């Protein structure tokens, strides 16, 4: 099944995304975020092709919210969670950091995940219990573990509470920070060891479904801002504190919670 999903994702990227790169107009959703005809076209093709591989419920970011929640409720035994273009603003502006994200979930947790950046040809993928890979290379790629004070962090400041965001911006415990605007790739880059730390204040299923499995299968660690069980709480706004090393994860989690 994993090979079939990878093939679908790669084909859809080549046929539906790249011909539209820098060629489409932006539209604005009710929440203020962007979407394009490319998002809609990719989602339609992906959901159709994925259900040929595994029939069941299917949910995409560009569906109406009511339909998303209906599909989630019906998808206990099998649910495709799809982000057709994660990083739409980057896609629109020509920044080469966006991805297709596909996950198969059962009982609210992911058992298969694929994230693909067609610009860099980075194909991240994992199956539950089978390890995580980037283009056939077992993750993590960068195995060096720094001290917290010299770590590289990916932090989305705008979705954190003000107190924590100001503390991180003004006096962080790490050495350097990045945020490139595509949650699905942020998970994968943490799994690969490109980032040592990860923090995000609230994601929806298509943001975390594939990436969280890839990080977990790469040996990484994660929890929520308010609970040690990452999977506890609402699936519709799930925060994450993560790192690929257990000692670094504990230090990062404790620092974040002490300053939240």
PDB file of C-alpha atoms in Angstrom:
ATOM      1  CA  UNK A   1       0.000   0.000   0.000  1.00  0.00           C
ATOM      2  CA  UNK A   2       2.798   2.444   0.849  1.00  0.00           C
ATOM      3  CA  UNK A   3       4.388   2.121  -2.594  1.00  0.00           C
ATOM      4  CA  UNK A   4       1.016   2.731  -4.225  1.00  0.00           C
ATOM      5  CA  UNK A   5       0.448   5.880  -2.173  1.00  0.00           C
ATOM      6  CA  UNK A   6       3.938   7.187  -2.977  1.00  0.00           C
ATOM      7  CA  UNK A   7       3.298   6.666  -6.682  1.00  0.00           C
ATOM      8  CA  UNK A   8      -0.034   8.489  -6.503  1.00  0.00           C
ATOM      9  CA  UNK A   9       1.472  11.416  -4.623  1.00  0.00           C
ATOM     10  CA  UNK A  10       4.398  11.758  -7.034  1.00  0.00           C
ATOM     11  CA  UNK A  11       2.148  11.543 -10.094  1.00  0.00           C
ATOM     12  CA  UNK A  12      -0.347  14.090  -8.763  1.00  0.00           C
ATOM     13  CA  UNK A  13       2.486  16.489  -7.941  1.00  0.00           C
ATOM     14  CA  UNK A  14       3.869  16.216 -11.469  1.00  0.00           C
ATOM     15  CA  UNK A  15       0.527  16.474 -13.243  1.00  0.00           C
ATOM     16  CA  UNK A  16      -1.509  18.804 -11.040  1.00  0.00           C
ATOM     17  CA  UNK A  17       0.855  20.940  -8.938  1.00  0.00           C
ATOM     18  CA  UNK A  18       3.958  21.779 -10.939  1.00  0.00           C
ATOM     19  CA  UNK A  19       2.151  22.908 -14.136  1.00  0.00           C
ATOM     20  CA  UNK A  20       0.314  25.429 -11.935  1.00  0.00           C
ATOM     21  CA  UNK A  21       3.384  26.642  -9.988  1.00  0.00           C
ATOM     22  CA  UNK A  22       3.375  30.465 -10.145  1.00  0.00           C
ATOM     23  CA  UNK A  23       0.484  30.267 -12.631  1.00  0.00           C
ATOM     24  CA  UNK A  24      -2.607  30.508 -10.393  1.00  0.00           C
ATOM     25  CA  UNK A  25      -4.505  33.269  -8.642  1.00  0.00           C
ATOM     26  CA  UNK A  26      -4.938  33.314  -4.903  1.00  0.00           C
ATOM     27  CA  UNK A  27      -8.252  33.203  -3.102  1.00  0.00           C
ATOM     28  CA  UNK A  28      -8.958  33.871   0.563  1.00  0.00           C
ATOM     29  CA  UNK A  29     -10.850  31.490   2.853  1.00  0.00           C
ATOM     30  CA  UNK A  30     -13.026  32.551   5.767  1.00  0.00           C
ATOM     31  CA  UNK A  31     -10.132  32.098   8.204  1.00  0.00           C
ATOM     32  CA  UNK A  32      -7.930  34.455   6.169  1.00  0.00           C
ATOM     33  CA  UNK A  33      -5.656  31.774   4.718  1.00  0.00           C
ATOM     34  CA  UNK A  34      -5.008  31.350   1.005  1.00  0.00           C
ATOM     35  CA  UNK A  35      -6.130  28.641  -1.373  1.00  0.00           C
ATOM     36  CA  UNK A  36      -5.944  28.206  -5.145  1.00  0.00           C
ATOM     37  CA  UNK A  37      -7.442  26.161  -7.956  1.00  0.00           C
ATOM     38  CA  UNK A  38      -4.357  23.962  -7.568  1.00  0.00           C
ATOM     39  CA  UNK A  39      -5.360  23.062  -3.993  1.00  0.00           C
ATOM     40  CA  UNK A  40      -8.821  22.079  -5.166  1.00  0.00           C
ATOM     41  CA  UNK A  41      -7.612  20.092  -8.181  1.00  0.00           C
ATOM     42  CA  UNK A  42      -4.965  18.210  -6.218  1.00  0.00           C
ATOM     43  CA  UNK A  43      -7.384  17.372  -3.422  1.00  0.00           C
ATOM     44  CA  UNK A  44     -10.005  16.016  -5.838  1.00  0.00           C
ATOM     45  CA  UNK A  45      -7.562  13.750  -7.660  1.00  0.00           C
ATOM     46  CA  UNK A  46      -5.836  12.562  -4.498  1.00  0.00           C
ATOM     47  CA  UNK A  47      -9.040  11.596  -2.724  1.00  0.00           C
ATOM     48  CA  UNK A  48     -10.298   9.735  -5.784  1.00  0.00           C
ATOM     49  CA  UNK A  49      -7.051   7.801  -6.283  1.00  0.00           C
ATOM     50  CA  UNK A  50      -6.479   7.045  -2.593  1.00  0.00           C
ATOM     51  CA  UNK A  51      -9.908   5.524  -2.192  1.00  0.00           C
ATOM     52  CA  UNK A  52      -9.038   3.102  -5.001  1.00  0.00           C
ATOM     53  CA  UNK A  53      -6.127   1.935  -2.839  1.00  0.00           C
ATOM     54  CA  UNK A  54      -8.115   1.764   0.409  1.00  0.00           C
ATOM     55  CA  UNK A  55     -11.856   2.497   0.319  1.00  0.00           C
ATOM     56  CA  UNK A  56     -13.136   4.409   3.288  1.00  0.00           C
ATOM     57  CA  UNK A  57     -13.637   7.887   4.659  1.00  0.00           C
ATOM     58  CA  UNK A  58     -11.524  10.704   3.245  1.00  0.00           C
ATOM     59  CA  UNK A  59     -10.910  14.236   4.488  1.00  0.00           C
ATOM     60  CA  UNK A  60      -9.082  17.123   2.826  1.00  0.00           C
ATOM     61  CA  UNK A  61      -8.125  20.557   4.061  1.00  0.00           C
ATOM     62  CA  UNK A  62     -10.182  22.290   1.372  1.00  0.00           C
ATOM     63  CA  UNK A  63     -13.456  20.543   2.254  1.00  0.00           C
ATOM     64  CA  UNK A  64     -16.146  22.491   4.116  1.00  0.00           C
ATOM     65  CA  UNK A  65     -15.669  22.100   7.863  1.00  0.00           C
ATOM     66  CA  UNK A  66     -18.945  20.228   8.348  1.00  0.00           C
ATOM     67  CA  UNK A  67     -17.915  17.653   5.756  1.00  0.00           C
ATOM     68  CA  UNK A  68     -14.474  17.289   7.360  1.00  0.00           C
ATOM     69  CA  UNK A  69     -16.033  16.536  10.721  1.00  0.00           C
ATOM     70  CA  UNK A  70     -18.472  14.088   9.181  1.00  0.00           C
ATOM     71  CA  UNK A  71     -15.649  12.201   7.486  1.00  0.00           C
ATOM     72  CA  UNK A  72     -13.651  12.173  10.724  1.00  0.00           C
ATOM     73  CA  UNK A  73     -16.601  10.725  12.617  1.00  0.00           C
ATOM     74  CA  UNK A  74     -17.054   7.988  10.007  1.00  0.00           C
ATOM     75  CA  UNK A  75     -13.354   7.167   9.716  1.00  0.00           C
ATOM     76  CA  UNK A  76     -12.595   5.098  12.795  1.00  0.00           C
ATOM     77  CA  UNK A  77     -11.697   2.009  10.797  1.00  0.00           C
ATOM     78  CA  UNK A  78      -9.938   3.969   8.062  1.00  0.00           C
ATOM     79  CA  UNK A  79      -9.618   7.648   7.145  1.00  0.00           C
ATOM     80  CA  UNK A  80      -7.468   9.341   4.521  1.00  0.00           C
ATOM     81  CA  UNK A  81      -6.282  12.752   5.761  1.00  0.00           C
ATOM     82  CA  UNK A  82      -4.978  14.942   2.954  1.00  0.00           C
ATOM     83  CA  UNK A  83      -3.352  18.346   2.679  1.00  0.00           C
ATOM     84  CA  UNK A  84      -3.189  18.960  -1.082  1.00  0.00           C
ATOM     85  CA  UNK A  85      -0.681  21.819  -0.830  1.00  0.00           C
ATOM     86  CA  UNK A  86       0.711  22.593   2.597  1.00  0.00           C
ATOM     87  CA  UNK A  87       2.429  25.958   2.353  1.00  0.00           C
ATOM     88  CA  UNK A  88       0.076  27.562  -0.171  1.00  0.00           C
ATOM     89  CA  UNK A  89       1.502  31.038   0.491  1.00  0.00           C
ATOM     90  CA  UNK A  90       4.970  29.726  -0.366  1.00  0.00           C
ATOM     91  CA  UNK A  91       3.570  28.033  -3.481  1.00  0.00           C
ATOM     92  CA  UNK A  92       1.971  31.283  -4.604  1.00  0.00           C
ATOM     93  CA  UNK A  93       5.065  33.388  -4.008  1.00  0.00           C
ATOM     94  CA  UNK A  94       7.593  31.026  -5.546  1.00  0.00           C
ATOM     95  CA  UNK A  95       9.225  29.892  -2.307  1.00  0.00           C
ATOM     96  CA  UNK A  96      10.328  26.253  -2.781  1.00  0.00           C
ATOM     97  CA  UNK A  97       8.971  24.977   0.541  1.00  0.00           C
ATOM     98  CA  UNK A  98       5.577  23.319   0.185  1.00  0.00           C
ATOM     99  CA  UNK A  99       4.316  19.758   0.112  1.00  0.00           C
ATOM    100  CA  UNK A 100       1.574  17.234  -0.460  1.00  0.00           C
ATOM    101  CA  UNK A 101       0.730  15.372   2.730  1.00  0.00           C
ATOM    102  CA  UNK A 102      -1.239  12.103   2.871  1.00  0.00           C
ATOM    103  CA  UNK A 103      -1.956   9.879   5.863  1.00  0.00           C
ATOM    104  CA  UNK A 104      -4.106   6.847   6.521  1.00  0.00           C
ATOM    105  CA  UNK A 105      -5.531   6.934  10.035  1.00  0.00           C
ATOM    106  CA  UNK A 106      -7.318   4.350  12.154  1.00  0.00           C
ATOM    107  CA  UNK A 107      -9.015   5.157  15.454  1.00  0.00           C
ATOM    108  CA  UNK A 108      -7.654   8.691  15.245  1.00  0.00           C
ATOM    109  CA  UNK A 109      -3.990   7.725  14.845  1.00  0.00           C
ATOM    110  CA  UNK A 110      -1.849   7.403  11.736  1.00  0.00           C
ATOM    111  CA  UNK A 111      -0.643   4.077  10.367  1.00  0.00           C
ATOM    112  CA  UNK A 112       0.807   5.363   7.086  1.00  0.00           C
ATOM    113  CA  UNK A 113       2.184   8.766   6.102  1.00  0.00           C
ATOM    114  CA  UNK A 114       3.701  10.360   3.009  1.00  0.00           C
ATOM    115  CA  UNK A 115       4.955  13.950   2.641  1.00  0.00           C
ATOM    116  CA  UNK A 116       6.407  15.128  -0.676  1.00  0.00           C
ATOM    117  CA  UNK A 117       8.063  18.385  -1.699  1.00  0.00           C
ATOM    118  CA  UNK A 118       8.027  18.330  -5.520  1.00  0.00           C
ATOM    119  CA  UNK A 119      10.529  21.183  -5.832  1.00  0.00           C
ATOM    120  CA  UNK A 120      13.299  19.421  -3.888  1.00  0.00           C
ATOM    121  CA  UNK A 121      12.054  15.896  -4.737  1.00  0.00           C
ATOM    122  CA  UNK A 122      12.049  15.041  -1.019  1.00  0.00           C
ATOM    123  CA  UNK A 123       9.739  12.084  -0.414  1.00  0.00           C
ATOM    124  CA  UNK A 124       9.319  11.368   3.299  1.00  0.00           C
ATOM    125  CA  UNK A 125       7.315   8.282   4.258  1.00  0.00           C
ATOM    126  CA  UNK A 126       6.588   5.833   7.051  1.00  0.00           C
ATOM    127  CA  UNK A 127       4.372   2.938   8.036  1.00  0.00           C
ATOM    128  CA  UNK A 128       3.549   2.113  11.637  1.00  0.00           C
ATOM    129  CA  UNK A 129       6.308  -0.111  12.984  1.00  0.00           C
ATOM    130  CA  UNK A 130       8.382   0.080   9.800  1.00  0.00           C
ATOM    131  CA  UNK A 131      10.684   3.049  10.338  1.00  0.00           C
ATOM    132  CA  UNK A 132      10.729   6.380   8.509  1.00  0.00           C
ATOM    133  CA  UNK A 133      12.570   7.230   5.301  1.00  0.00           C
ATOM    134  CA  UNK A 134      13.583  10.053   2.975  1.00  0.00           C
ATOM    135  CA  UNK A 135      14.024   8.822  -0.602  1.00  0.00           C
ATOM    136  CA  UNK A 136      14.992   5.381   0.673  1.00  0.00           C
ATOM    137  CA  UNK A 137      17.361   6.622   3.408  1.00  0.00           C
ATOM    138  CA  UNK A 138      16.465   5.678   6.972  1.00  0.00           C
ATOM    139  CA  UNK A 139      15.763   8.629   9.275  1.00  0.00           C
ATOM    140  CA  UNK A 140      17.253  10.416  11.064  1.00  0.00           C
ATOM    141  CA  UNK A 141      19.937  11.500   8.601  1.00  0.00           C
ATOM    142  CA  UNK A 142      21.663  13.948  10.930  1.00  0.00           C
ATOM    143  CA  UNK A 143      22.311  12.004  14.137  1.00  0.00           C
ATOM    144  CA  UNK A 144      24.282  14.695  15.980  1.00  0.00           C
ATOM    145  CA  UNK A 145      22.539  15.731  19.204  1.00  0.00           C
ATOM    146  CA  UNK A 146      23.435  19.230  20.418  1.00  0.00           C
ATOM    147  CA  UNK A 147      22.999  20.789  23.824  1.00  0.00           C
ATOM    148  CA  UNK A 148      19.741  22.668  24.257  1.00  0.00           C
ATOM    149  CA  UNK A 149      21.700  25.922  24.194  1.00  0.00           C
ATOM    150  CA  UNK A 150      23.165  25.132  20.770  1.00  0.00           C
ATOM    151  CA  UNK A 151      20.076  23.512  19.222  1.00  0.00           C
ATOM    152  CA  UNK A 152      18.232  24.545  16.052  1.00  0.00           C
ATOM    153  CA  UNK A 153      14.487  25.005  16.638  1.00  0.00           C
ATOM    154  CA  UNK A 154      11.474  25.310  14.364  1.00  0.00           C
ATOM    155  CA  UNK A 155       8.895  27.436  16.185  1.00  0.00           C
ATOM    156  CA  UNK A 156       5.591  28.844  14.921  1.00  0.00           C
ATOM    157  CA  UNK A 157       5.312  31.936  17.123  1.00  0.00           C
ATOM    158  CA  UNK A 158       1.955  33.223  15.908  1.00  0.00           C
ATOM    159  CA  UNK A 159      -0.020  30.275  17.307  1.00  0.00           C
ATOM    160  CA  UNK A 160       1.523  30.433  20.789  1.00  0.00           C
ATOM    161  CA  UNK A 161       0.170  32.430  23.685  1.00  0.00           C
ATOM    162  CA  UNK A 162       1.718  35.878  23.946  1.00  0.00           C
ATOM    163  CA  UNK A 163       3.760  35.248  27.088  1.00  0.00           C
ATOM    164  CA  UNK A 164       5.502  32.199  25.656  1.00  0.00           C
ATOM    165  CA  UNK A 165       5.991  33.768  22.222  1.00  0.00           C
ATOM    166  CA  UNK A 166       7.598  36.868  23.703  1.00  0.00           C
ATOM    167  CA  UNK A 167       9.919  34.800  25.878  1.00  0.00           C
ATOM    168  CA  UNK A 168      11.047  32.683  22.930  1.00  0.00           C
ATOM    169  CA  UNK A 169      11.523  35.750  20.724  1.00  0.00           C
ATOM    170  CA  UNK A 170      13.438  37.667  23.386  1.00  0.00           C
ATOM    171  CA  UNK A 171      15.353  35.056  25.358  1.00  0.00           C
ATOM    172  CA  UNK A 172      15.201  31.571  23.836  1.00  0.00           C
ATOM    173  CA  UNK A 173      16.973  28.556  25.341  1.00  0.00           C
ATOM    174  CA  UNK A 174      18.286  27.447  21.925  1.00  0.00           C
ATOM    175  CA  UNK A 175      20.791  29.011  19.535  1.00  0.00           C
ATOM    176  CA  UNK A 176      18.769  29.503  16.332  1.00  0.00           C
ATOM    177  CA  UNK A 177      15.176  29.463  15.125  1.00  0.00           C
ATOM    178  CA  UNK A 178      13.422  28.938  11.794  1.00  0.00           C
ATOM    179  CA  UNK A 179       9.841  28.781  10.507  1.00  0.00           C
ATOM    180  CA  UNK A 180       9.233  28.325   6.802  1.00  0.00           C
ATOM    181  CA  UNK A 181       5.454  28.012   6.711  1.00  0.00           C
ATOM    182  CA  UNK A 182       4.643  24.353   6.006  1.00  0.00           C
ATOM    183  CA  UNK A 183       3.755  22.228   9.047  1.00  0.00           C
ATOM    184  CA  UNK A 184       4.047  18.898   7.268  1.00  0.00           C
ATOM    185  CA  UNK A 185       7.660  19.536   6.275  1.00  0.00           C
ATOM    186  CA  UNK A 186       8.494  20.897   9.732  1.00  0.00           C
ATOM    187  CA  UNK A 187       7.632  17.487  11.211  1.00  0.00           C
ATOM    188  CA  UNK A 188       9.729  15.721   8.588  1.00  0.00           C
ATOM    189  CA  UNK A 189      12.740  17.997   8.969  1.00  0.00           C
ATOM    190  CA  UNK A 190      12.659  17.334  12.710  1.00  0.00           C
ATOM    191  CA  UNK A 191      12.496  13.597  11.993  1.00  0.00           C
ATOM    192  CA  UNK A 192      15.480  13.929   9.652  1.00  0.00           C
ATOM    193  CA  UNK A 193      17.497  15.813  12.276  1.00  0.00           C
ATOM    194  CA  UNK A 194      17.633  19.060  10.309  1.00  0.00           C
ATOM    195  CA  UNK A 195      15.787  20.659  13.222  1.00  0.00           C
ATOM    196  CA  UNK A 196      16.539  19.581  16.791  1.00  0.00           C
ATOM    197  CA  UNK A 197      13.383  21.038  18.368  1.00  0.00           C
ATOM    198  CA  UNK A 198       9.830  21.706  17.227  1.00  0.00           C
ATOM    199  CA  UNK A 199       7.009  23.776  18.726  1.00  0.00           C
ATOM    200  CA  UNK A 200       3.575  24.606  17.336  1.00  0.00           C
ATOM    201  CA  UNK A 201       0.556  25.922  19.195  1.00  0.00           C
ATOM    202  CA  UNK A 202      -2.268  24.286  17.262  1.00  0.00           C
ATOM    203  CA  UNK A 203      -2.653  22.090  14.181  1.00  0.00           C
ATOM    204  CA  UNK A 204      -5.492  20.311  12.395  1.00  0.00           C
ATOM    205  CA  UNK A 205      -5.381  16.658  11.327  1.00  0.00           C
ATOM    206  CA  UNK A 206      -3.967  17.247   7.828  1.00  0.00           C
ATOM    207  CA  UNK A 207      -1.127  19.274   9.419  1.00  0.00           C
ATOM    208  CA  UNK A 208       0.063  16.521  11.756  1.00  0.00           C
ATOM    209  CA  UNK A 209      -1.322  13.193  10.508  1.00  0.00           C
ATOM    210  CA  UNK A 210       1.569  12.169   8.245  1.00  0.00           C
ATOM    211  CA  UNK A 211       4.376  14.126   9.888  1.00  0.00           C
ATOM    212  CA  UNK A 212       3.736  12.927  13.422  1.00  0.00           C
ATOM    213  CA  UNK A 213       4.019   9.294  12.291  1.00  0.00           C
ATOM    214  CA  UNK A 214       7.221  10.030  10.370  1.00  0.00           C
ATOM    215  CA  UNK A 215       8.764  11.658  13.457  1.00  0.00           C
ATOM    216  CA  UNK A 216       7.612   8.830  15.711  1.00  0.00           C
ATOM    217  CA  UNK A 217       8.995   6.172  13.351  1.00  0.00           C
ATOM    218  CA  UNK A 218      12.297   8.085  13.189  1.00  0.00           C
ATOM    219  CA  UNK A 219      12.586   7.650  16.960  1.00  0.00           C
ATOM    220  CA  UNK A 220      11.425  11.130  17.906  1.00  0.00           C
ATOM    221  CA  UNK A 221       9.403  12.238  20.918  1.00  0.00           C
ATOM    222  CA  UNK A 222       6.362  14.492  21.150  1.00  0.00           C
ATOM    223  CA  UNK A 223       3.701  15.755  23.538  1.00  0.00           C
ATOM    224  CA  UNK A 224       1.191  18.585  23.734  1.00  0.00           C
ATOM    225  CA  UNK A 225       1.600  21.902  25.487  1.00  0.00           C
ATOM    226  CA  UNK A 226      -0.749  20.768  28.225  1.00  0.00           C
ATOM    227  CA  UNK A 227      -0.505  16.979  28.229  1.00  0.00           C
ATOM    228  CA  UNK A 228       2.154  14.294  27.931  1.00  0.00           C
ATOM    229  CA  UNK A 229      -0.044  12.155  25.680  1.00  0.00           C
ATOM    230  CA  UNK A 230       0.231  13.892  22.328  1.00  0.00           C
ATOM    231  CA  UNK A 231      -3.011  12.259  21.142  1.00  0.00           C
ATOM    232  CA  UNK A 232      -5.120  13.501  24.054  1.00  0.00           C
ATOM    233  CA  UNK A 233      -7.497  16.406  23.589  1.00  0.00           C
ATOM    234  CA  UNK A 234      -9.247  17.786  20.533  1.00  0.00           C
ATOM    235  CA  UNK A 235      -7.916  16.606  17.159  1.00  0.00           C
ATOM    236  CA  UNK A 236      -8.912  19.963  15.639  1.00  0.00           C
ATOM    237  CA  UNK A 237      -6.342  22.093  17.486  1.00  0.00           C
ATOM    238  CA  UNK A 238      -3.449  19.882  18.532  1.00  0.00           C
ATOM    239  CA  UNK A 239      -0.315  21.534  19.912  1.00  0.00           C
ATOM    240  CA  UNK A 240       3.095  19.891  19.775  1.00  0.00           C
ATOM    241  CA  UNK A 241       6.392  20.020  21.614  1.00  0.00           C
ATOM    242  CA  UNK A 242       8.844  17.662  19.916  1.00  0.00           C
ATOM    243  CA  UNK A 243      12.473  16.634  19.566  1.00  0.00           C
ATOM    244  CA  UNK A 244      14.241  13.629  18.109  1.00  0.00           C
ATOM    245  CA  UNK A 245      16.433  12.943  21.196  1.00  0.00           C
ATOM    246  CA  UNK A 246      14.877  11.896  24.552  1.00  0.00           C
ATOM    247  CA  UNK A 247      17.139  14.026  26.759  1.00  0.00           C
ATOM    248  CA  UNK A 248      16.768  17.077  24.545  1.00  0.00           C
ATOM    249  CA  UNK A 249      13.010  16.490  24.387  1.00  0.00           C
ATOM    250  CA  UNK A 250      12.688  16.460  28.173  1.00  0.00           C
ATOM    251  CA  UNK A 251      14.700  19.669  28.531  1.00  0.00           C
ATOM    252  CA  UNK A 252      12.718  21.403  25.782  1.00  0.00           C
ATOM    253  CA  UNK A 253       9.326  20.252  27.104  1.00  0.00           C
ATOM    254  CA  UNK A 254      10.146  21.384  30.638  1.00  0.00           C
ATOM    255  CA  UNK A 255      11.403  24.785  29.469  1.00  0.00           C
ATOM    256  CA  UNK A 256       8.330  25.418  27.300  1.00  0.00           C
ATOM    257  CA  UNK A 257       5.887  24.455  30.029  1.00  0.00           C
ATOM    258  CA  UNK A 258       7.722  26.538  32.615  1.00  0.00           C
ATOM    259  CA  UNK A 259       7.362  29.631  30.446  1.00  0.00           C
ATOM    260  CA  UNK A 260       3.880  29.068  28.977  1.00  0.00           C
TER     261      UNK A 260
END
